[in-house]
Short mmCIF file of C-alpha atoms and ligand atoms in Angstrom, two decimals:
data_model
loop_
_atom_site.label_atom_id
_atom_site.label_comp_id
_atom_site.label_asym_id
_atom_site.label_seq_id
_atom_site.Cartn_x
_atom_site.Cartn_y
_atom_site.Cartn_z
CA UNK A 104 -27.07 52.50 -134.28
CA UNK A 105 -24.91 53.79 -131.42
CA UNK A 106 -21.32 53.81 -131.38
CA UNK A 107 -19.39 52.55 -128.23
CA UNK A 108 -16.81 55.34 -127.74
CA UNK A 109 -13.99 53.45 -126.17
CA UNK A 110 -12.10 57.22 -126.24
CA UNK A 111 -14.39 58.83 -123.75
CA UNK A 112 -15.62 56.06 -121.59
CA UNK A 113 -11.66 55.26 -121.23
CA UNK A 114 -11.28 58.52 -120.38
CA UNK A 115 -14.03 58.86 -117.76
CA UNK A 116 -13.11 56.04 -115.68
CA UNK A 117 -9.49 57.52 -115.68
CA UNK A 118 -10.86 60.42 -114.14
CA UNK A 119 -12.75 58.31 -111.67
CA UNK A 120 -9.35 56.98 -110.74
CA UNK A 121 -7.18 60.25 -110.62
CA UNK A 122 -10.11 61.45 -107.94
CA UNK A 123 -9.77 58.29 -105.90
CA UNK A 124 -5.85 59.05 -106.03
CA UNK A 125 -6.60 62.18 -105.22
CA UNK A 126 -8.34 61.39 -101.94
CA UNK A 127 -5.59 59.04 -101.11
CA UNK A 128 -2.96 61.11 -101.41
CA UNK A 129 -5.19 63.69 -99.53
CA UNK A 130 -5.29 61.60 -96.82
CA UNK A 131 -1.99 61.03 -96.21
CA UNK A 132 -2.02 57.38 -98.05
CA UNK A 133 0.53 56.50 -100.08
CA UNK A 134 -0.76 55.74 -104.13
CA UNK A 135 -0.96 52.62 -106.11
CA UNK A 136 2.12 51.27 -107.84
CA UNK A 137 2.12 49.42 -110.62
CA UNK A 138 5.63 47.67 -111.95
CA UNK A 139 5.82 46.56 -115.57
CA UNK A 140 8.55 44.00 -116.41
CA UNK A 141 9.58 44.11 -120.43
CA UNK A 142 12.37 41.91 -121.72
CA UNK A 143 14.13 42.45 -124.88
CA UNK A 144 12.96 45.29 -127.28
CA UNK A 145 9.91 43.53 -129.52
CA UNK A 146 8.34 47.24 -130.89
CA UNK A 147 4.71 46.21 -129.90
CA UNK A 148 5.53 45.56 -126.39
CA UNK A 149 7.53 48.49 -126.04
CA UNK A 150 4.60 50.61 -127.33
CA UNK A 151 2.00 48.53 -124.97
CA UNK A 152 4.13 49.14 -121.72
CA UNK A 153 4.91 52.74 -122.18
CA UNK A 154 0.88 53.25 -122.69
CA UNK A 155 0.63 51.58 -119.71
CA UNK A 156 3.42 53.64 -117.80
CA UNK A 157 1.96 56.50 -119.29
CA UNK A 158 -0.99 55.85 -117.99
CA UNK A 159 -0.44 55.47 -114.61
CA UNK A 160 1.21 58.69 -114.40
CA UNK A 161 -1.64 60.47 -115.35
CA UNK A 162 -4.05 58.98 -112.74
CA UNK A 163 -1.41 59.72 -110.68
CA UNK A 164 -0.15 56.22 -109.74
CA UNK A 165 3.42 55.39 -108.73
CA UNK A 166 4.86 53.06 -111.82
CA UNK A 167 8.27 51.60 -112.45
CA UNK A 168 8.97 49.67 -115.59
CA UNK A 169 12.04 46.52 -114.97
CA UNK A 170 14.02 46.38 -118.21
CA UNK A 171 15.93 43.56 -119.19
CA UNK A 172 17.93 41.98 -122.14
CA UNK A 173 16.27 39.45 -124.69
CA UNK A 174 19.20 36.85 -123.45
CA UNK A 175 18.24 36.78 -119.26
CA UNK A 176 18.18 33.76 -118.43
CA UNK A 177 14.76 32.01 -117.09
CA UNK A 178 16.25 31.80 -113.64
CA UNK A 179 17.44 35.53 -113.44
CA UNK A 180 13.55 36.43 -114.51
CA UNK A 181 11.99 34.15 -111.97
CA UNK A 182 14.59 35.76 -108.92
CA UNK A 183 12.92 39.42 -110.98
CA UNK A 184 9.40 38.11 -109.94
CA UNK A 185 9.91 36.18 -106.79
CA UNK A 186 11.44 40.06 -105.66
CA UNK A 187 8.51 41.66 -106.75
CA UNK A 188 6.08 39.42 -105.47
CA UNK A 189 7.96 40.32 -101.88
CA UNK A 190 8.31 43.93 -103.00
CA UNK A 191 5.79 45.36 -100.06
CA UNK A 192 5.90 49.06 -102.51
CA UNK A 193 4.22 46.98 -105.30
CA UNK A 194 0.70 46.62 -105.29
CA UNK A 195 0.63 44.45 -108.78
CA UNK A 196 2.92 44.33 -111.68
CA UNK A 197 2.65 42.79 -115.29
CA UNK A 198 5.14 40.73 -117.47
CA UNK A 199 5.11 42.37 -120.95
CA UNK A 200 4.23 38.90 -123.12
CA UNK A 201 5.65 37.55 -125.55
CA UNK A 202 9.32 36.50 -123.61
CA UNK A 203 12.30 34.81 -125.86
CA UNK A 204 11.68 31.38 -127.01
CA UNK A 205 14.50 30.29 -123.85
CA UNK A 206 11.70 31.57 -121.60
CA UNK A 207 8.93 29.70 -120.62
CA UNK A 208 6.00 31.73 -120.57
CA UNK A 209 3.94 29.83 -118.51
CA UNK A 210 6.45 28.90 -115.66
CA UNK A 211 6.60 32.46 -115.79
CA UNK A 212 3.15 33.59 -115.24
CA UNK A 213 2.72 30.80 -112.57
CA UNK A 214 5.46 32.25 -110.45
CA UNK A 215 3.54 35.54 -110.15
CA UNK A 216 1.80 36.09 -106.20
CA UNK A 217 -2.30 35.51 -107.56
CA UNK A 218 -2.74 38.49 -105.41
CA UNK A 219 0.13 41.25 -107.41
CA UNK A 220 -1.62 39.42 -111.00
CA UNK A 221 -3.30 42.32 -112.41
CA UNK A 222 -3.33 40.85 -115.60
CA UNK A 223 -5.28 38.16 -113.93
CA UNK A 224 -3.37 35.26 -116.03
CA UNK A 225 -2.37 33.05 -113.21
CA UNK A 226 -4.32 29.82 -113.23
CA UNK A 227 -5.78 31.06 -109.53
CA UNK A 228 -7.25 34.04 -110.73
CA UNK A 229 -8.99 32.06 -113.90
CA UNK A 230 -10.31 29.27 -111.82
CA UNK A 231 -11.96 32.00 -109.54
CA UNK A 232 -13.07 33.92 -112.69
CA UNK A 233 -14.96 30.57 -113.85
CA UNK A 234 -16.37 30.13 -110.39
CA UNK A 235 -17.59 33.80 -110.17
CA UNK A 236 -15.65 34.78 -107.28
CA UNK A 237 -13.76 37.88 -106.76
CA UNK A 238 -10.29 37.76 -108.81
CA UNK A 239 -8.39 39.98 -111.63
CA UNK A 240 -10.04 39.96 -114.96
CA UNK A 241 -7.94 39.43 -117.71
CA UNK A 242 -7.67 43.56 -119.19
CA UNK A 243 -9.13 43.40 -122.74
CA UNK A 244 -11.91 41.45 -121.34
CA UNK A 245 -12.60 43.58 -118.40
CA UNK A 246 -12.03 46.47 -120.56
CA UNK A 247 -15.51 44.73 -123.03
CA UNK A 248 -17.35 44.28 -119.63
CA UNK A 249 -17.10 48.05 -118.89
CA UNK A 250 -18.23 49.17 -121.98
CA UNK A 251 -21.05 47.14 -122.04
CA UNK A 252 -21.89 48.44 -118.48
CA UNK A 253 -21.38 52.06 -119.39
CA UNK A 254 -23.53 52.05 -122.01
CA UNK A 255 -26.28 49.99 -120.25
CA UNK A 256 -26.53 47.41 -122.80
CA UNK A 257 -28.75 44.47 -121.86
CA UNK A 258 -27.38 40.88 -121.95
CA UNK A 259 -29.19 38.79 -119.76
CA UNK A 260 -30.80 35.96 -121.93
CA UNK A 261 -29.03 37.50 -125.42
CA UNK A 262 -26.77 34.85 -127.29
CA UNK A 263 -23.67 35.56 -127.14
CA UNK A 264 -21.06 34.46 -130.00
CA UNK A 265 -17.28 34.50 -129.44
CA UNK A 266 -15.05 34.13 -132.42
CA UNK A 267 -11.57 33.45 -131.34
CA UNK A 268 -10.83 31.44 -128.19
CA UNK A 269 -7.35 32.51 -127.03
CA UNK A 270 -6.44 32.86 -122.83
CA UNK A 271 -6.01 36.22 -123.10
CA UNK A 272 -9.86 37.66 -124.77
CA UNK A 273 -11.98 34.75 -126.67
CA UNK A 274 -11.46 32.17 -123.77
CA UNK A 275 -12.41 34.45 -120.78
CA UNK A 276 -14.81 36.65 -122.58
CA UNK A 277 -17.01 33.00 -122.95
CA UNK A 278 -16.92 32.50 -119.53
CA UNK A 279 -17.40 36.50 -118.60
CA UNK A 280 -20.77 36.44 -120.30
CA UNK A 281 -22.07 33.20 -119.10
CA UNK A 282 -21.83 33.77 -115.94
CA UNK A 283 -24.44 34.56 -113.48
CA UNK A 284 -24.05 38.56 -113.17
CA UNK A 285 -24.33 41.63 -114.93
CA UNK A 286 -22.67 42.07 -117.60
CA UNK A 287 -23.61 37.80 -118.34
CA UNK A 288 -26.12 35.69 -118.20
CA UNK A 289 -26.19 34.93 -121.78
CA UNK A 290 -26.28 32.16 -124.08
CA UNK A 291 -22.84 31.78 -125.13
CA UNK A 292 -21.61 30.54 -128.15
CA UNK A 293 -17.30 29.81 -128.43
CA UNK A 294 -16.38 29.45 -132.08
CA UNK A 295 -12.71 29.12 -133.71
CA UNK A 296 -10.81 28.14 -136.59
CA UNK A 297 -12.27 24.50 -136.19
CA UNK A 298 -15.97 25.83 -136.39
CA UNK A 299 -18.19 24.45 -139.06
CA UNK A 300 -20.20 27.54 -140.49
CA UNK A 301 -19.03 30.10 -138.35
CA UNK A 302 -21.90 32.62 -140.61
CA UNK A 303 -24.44 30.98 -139.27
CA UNK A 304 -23.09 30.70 -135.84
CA UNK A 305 -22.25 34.10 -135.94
CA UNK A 306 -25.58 35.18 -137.43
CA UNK A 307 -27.45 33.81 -134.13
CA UNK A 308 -25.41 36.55 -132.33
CA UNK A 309 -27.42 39.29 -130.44
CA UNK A 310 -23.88 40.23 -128.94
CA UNK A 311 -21.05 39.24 -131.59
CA UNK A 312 -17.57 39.49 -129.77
CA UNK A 313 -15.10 39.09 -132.90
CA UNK A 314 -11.62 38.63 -131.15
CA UNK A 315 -9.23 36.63 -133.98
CA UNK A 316 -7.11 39.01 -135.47
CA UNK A 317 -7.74 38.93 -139.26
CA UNK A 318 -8.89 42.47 -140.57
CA UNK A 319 -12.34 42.99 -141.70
CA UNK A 320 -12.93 39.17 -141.29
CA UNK A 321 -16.75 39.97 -140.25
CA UNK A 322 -18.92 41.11 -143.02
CA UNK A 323 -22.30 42.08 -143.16
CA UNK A 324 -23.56 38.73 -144.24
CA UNK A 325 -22.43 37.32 -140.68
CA UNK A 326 -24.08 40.07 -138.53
CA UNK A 327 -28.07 39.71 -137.62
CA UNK A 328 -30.11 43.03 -137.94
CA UNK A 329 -30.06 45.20 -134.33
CA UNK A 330 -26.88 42.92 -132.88
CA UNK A 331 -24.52 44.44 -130.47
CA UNK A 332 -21.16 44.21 -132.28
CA UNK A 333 -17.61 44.62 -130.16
CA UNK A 334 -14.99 44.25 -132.66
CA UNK A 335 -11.35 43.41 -130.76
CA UNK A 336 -8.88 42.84 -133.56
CA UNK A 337 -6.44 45.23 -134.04
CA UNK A 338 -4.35 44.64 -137.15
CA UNK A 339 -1.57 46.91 -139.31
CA UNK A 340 -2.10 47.05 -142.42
CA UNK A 341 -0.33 48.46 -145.02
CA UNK A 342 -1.72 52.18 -145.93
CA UNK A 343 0.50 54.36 -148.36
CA UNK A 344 -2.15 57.21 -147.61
CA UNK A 345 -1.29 57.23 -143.97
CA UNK A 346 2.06 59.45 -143.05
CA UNK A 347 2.73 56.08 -140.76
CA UNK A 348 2.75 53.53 -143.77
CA UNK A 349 -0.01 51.94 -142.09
CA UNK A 350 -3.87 51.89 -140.69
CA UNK A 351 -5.00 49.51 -137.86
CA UNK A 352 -7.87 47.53 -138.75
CA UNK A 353 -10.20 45.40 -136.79
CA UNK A 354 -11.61 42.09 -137.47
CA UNK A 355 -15.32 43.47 -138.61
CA UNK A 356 -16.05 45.53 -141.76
CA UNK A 357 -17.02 48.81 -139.74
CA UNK A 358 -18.51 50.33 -142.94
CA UNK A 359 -20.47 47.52 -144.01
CA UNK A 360 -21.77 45.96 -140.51
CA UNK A 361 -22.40 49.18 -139.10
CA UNK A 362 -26.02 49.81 -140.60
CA UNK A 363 -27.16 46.31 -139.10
CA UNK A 364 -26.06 47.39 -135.86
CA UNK A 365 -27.72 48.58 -132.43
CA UNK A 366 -24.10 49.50 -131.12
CA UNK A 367 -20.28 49.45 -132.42
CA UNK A 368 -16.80 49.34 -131.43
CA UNK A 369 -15.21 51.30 -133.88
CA UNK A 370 -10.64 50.55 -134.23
CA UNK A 371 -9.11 52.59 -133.50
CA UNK A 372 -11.12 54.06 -130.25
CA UNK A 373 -12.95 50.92 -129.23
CA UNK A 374 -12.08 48.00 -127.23
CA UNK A 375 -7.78 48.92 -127.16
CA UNK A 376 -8.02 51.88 -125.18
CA UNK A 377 -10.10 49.94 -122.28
CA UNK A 378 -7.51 47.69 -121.78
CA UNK A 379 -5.15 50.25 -120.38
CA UNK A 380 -8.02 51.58 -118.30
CA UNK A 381 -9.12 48.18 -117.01
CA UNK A 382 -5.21 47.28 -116.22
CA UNK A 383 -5.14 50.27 -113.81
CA UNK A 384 -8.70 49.40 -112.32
CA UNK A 385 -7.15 46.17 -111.09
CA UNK A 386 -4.09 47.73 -109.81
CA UNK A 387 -6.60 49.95 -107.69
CA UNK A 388 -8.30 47.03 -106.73
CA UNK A 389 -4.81 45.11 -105.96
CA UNK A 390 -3.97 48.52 -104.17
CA UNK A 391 -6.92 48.15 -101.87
CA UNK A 392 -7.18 44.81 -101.08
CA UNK A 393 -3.13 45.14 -99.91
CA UNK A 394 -4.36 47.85 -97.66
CA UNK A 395 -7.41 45.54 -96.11
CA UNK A 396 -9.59 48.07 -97.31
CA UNK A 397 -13.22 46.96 -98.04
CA UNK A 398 -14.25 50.71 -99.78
CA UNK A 399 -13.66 48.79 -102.82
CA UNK A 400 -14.67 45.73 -104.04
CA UNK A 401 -14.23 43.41 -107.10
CA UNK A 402 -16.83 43.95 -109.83
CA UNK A 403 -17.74 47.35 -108.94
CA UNK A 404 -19.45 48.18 -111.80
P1 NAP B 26 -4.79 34.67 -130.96
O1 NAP B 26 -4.13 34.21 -129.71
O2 NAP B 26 -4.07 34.58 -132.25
O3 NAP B 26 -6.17 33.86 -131.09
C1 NAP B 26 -6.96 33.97 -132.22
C2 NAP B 26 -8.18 33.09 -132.06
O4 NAP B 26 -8.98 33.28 -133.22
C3 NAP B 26 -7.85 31.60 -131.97
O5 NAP B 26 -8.66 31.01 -130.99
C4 NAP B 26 -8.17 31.08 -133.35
O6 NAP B 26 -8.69 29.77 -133.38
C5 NAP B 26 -9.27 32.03 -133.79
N1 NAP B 26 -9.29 32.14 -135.24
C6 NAP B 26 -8.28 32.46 -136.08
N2 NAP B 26 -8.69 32.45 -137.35
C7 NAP B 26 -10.00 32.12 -137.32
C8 NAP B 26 -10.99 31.94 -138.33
N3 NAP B 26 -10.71 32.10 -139.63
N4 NAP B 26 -12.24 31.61 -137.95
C9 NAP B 26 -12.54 31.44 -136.64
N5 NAP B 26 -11.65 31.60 -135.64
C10 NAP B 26 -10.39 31.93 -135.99
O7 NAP B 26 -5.28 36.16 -130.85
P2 NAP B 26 -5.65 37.08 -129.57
O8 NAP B 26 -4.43 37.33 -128.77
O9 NAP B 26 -6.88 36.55 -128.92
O10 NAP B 26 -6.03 38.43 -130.32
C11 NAP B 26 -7.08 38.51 -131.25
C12 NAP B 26 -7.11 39.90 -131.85
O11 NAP B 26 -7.38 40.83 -130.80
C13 NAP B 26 -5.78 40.37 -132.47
O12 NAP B 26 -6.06 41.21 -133.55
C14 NAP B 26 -5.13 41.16 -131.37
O13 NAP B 26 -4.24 42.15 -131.84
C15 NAP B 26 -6.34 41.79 -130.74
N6 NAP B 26 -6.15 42.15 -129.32
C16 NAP B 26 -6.55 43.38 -128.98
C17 NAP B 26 -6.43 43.77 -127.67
C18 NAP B 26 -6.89 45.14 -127.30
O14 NAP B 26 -6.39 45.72 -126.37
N7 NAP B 26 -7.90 45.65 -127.99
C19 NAP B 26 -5.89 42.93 -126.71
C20 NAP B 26 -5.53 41.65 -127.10
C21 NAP B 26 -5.67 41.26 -128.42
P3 NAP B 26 -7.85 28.47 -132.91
O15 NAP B 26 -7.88 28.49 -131.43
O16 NAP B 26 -8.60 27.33 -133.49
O17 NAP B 26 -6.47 28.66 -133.47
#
């Protein structure tokens, strides 16, 4: 059994990107700039976008982070993203999710230029996911691809088996490892709350992608002997031991699946800390394709 070390492959492609910042600034070029647009002050999202701030300092990118009150109206937000969509500093910017129930979330995300998307959840950048063409990867699921690639794990002809199906990581990961490419070409299985027998589904897995958000939801029982495992729950839970009053847990048993396994995502230091990392890959990408660059290219794994 191998453990995927989400800590120090996060870490390394940093790296990767502070030299490529490096060379930029070297040259004279001005850096990537993220922007990060949070409205009201939900704790989760305020922790999520200053990892993300805090992240693009240290690779060296520019950031700024918009900050607005929980009551803007949905026209004031939409005049926020129509100006950074024609903001010529900003190479791509995010909108922290969830918005107030006033806001619609999806007229939203729909206003935002496909090309500044580097969350990649405008409708254009899915369709050209599906289709295999060069767009932004949704993060957490970008963030699964790398791993996989950094640690050279075959998938070609391997059934695959999704649990969880939302537009953010079950959804996209389906289509991800279906596809014709590398990491893909599996046999993918989507599976949900609706699913009939979900053990035995799951138990057909040689990758098993558990992405639903109930801790410790996969057990041994569900997991076939030598199966790749990528757990991306992350759920607090209550822990008097901890000085925090709580632990985060993911959706597999680590301690009980792990002996079945040829390779683990452990929680913490798994699949969360990619996400960050894959954000700022796309803003590098959004960076270069702004600059007509072809040095870079989508999918350059
Ligand atoms: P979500 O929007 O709540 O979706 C959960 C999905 O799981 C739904 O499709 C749901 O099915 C399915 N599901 C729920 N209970 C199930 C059950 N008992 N059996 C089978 N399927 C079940 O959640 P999400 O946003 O995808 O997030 C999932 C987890 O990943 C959460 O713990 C979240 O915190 C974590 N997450 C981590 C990262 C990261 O950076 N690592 C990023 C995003 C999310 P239905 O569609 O039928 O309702």
């Amino acid at each position: 059994m191998q453990l995927i070390d989400g800590k120090f492959v996060s870490a390394q492609i940093q790296e990767e990107i502070a030299l490529e910042v490096d060379a930029l600034k070297a040259s004279g070029k001005r850096v990537p700039h993220l922007a990060a647009v949070l409205v009201g002050n939900d704790g989760a999202s305020e922790t999520y976008v200053a990892s993300k701030v805090k992240s693009c300092e240290k690779v060296g990118f520019s950031s700024s982070l918009l900050r607005f009150d929980a009551n803007i109206s949905e026209a004031a937000l939409l005049k926020v993203v129509q100006d950074l969509n024609e903001n010529p500093e900003i190479d791509g910017f995010i909108v922290q999710l969830p918005l107030p129930k006033h806001i619609d979330a999806n007229k939203i995300l729909l206003a935002i230029d496909p090309d500044k998307d580097v969350d990649g959840f405008h409708p254009a950048n899915v369709g050209k996911m599906v289709l295999n063409l060069p767009c932004f990867i949704p993060a957490t699921p970008y963030g699964i691809l790398l791993l996989i690639e950094r640690y050279k794990i075959e998938t070609a002809g391997k059934h695959c088996v999704v649990i969880g199906r939302s537009n953010i990581v079950g959804f996209p990961m389906t289509i991800l490892m279906g596809r014709n490419t590398y990491p893909g070409n599996c046999t993918v299985t989507m599976t949900h709350s609706k699913t009939k027998d979900l053990q035995a589904e799951a138990l057909r897995a040689d990758i098993l992608i558990a992405a639903l958000g109930r801790p410790e939801f996969v057990t041994a029982n569900m997991v076939k002997q030598g199966a790749v495992v990528i757990d991306v729950g992350i759920t607090r839970v209550v822990d008097t031991t901890k000085k925090s009053g709580f632990a985060l847990k993911g959706d597999v048993k680590f301690d009980e699946v792990l002996p079945k396994c040829s390779y683990i995502t452990p929680v913490p230091g798994g699949v969360g800390l990619m996400t960050v990392t894959a954000l700022l890959k796309n803003t590098l990408q959004a960076y270069y394709n702004r600059m007509g660059t072809t040095e870079k290219l989508f999918f350059e794994f």
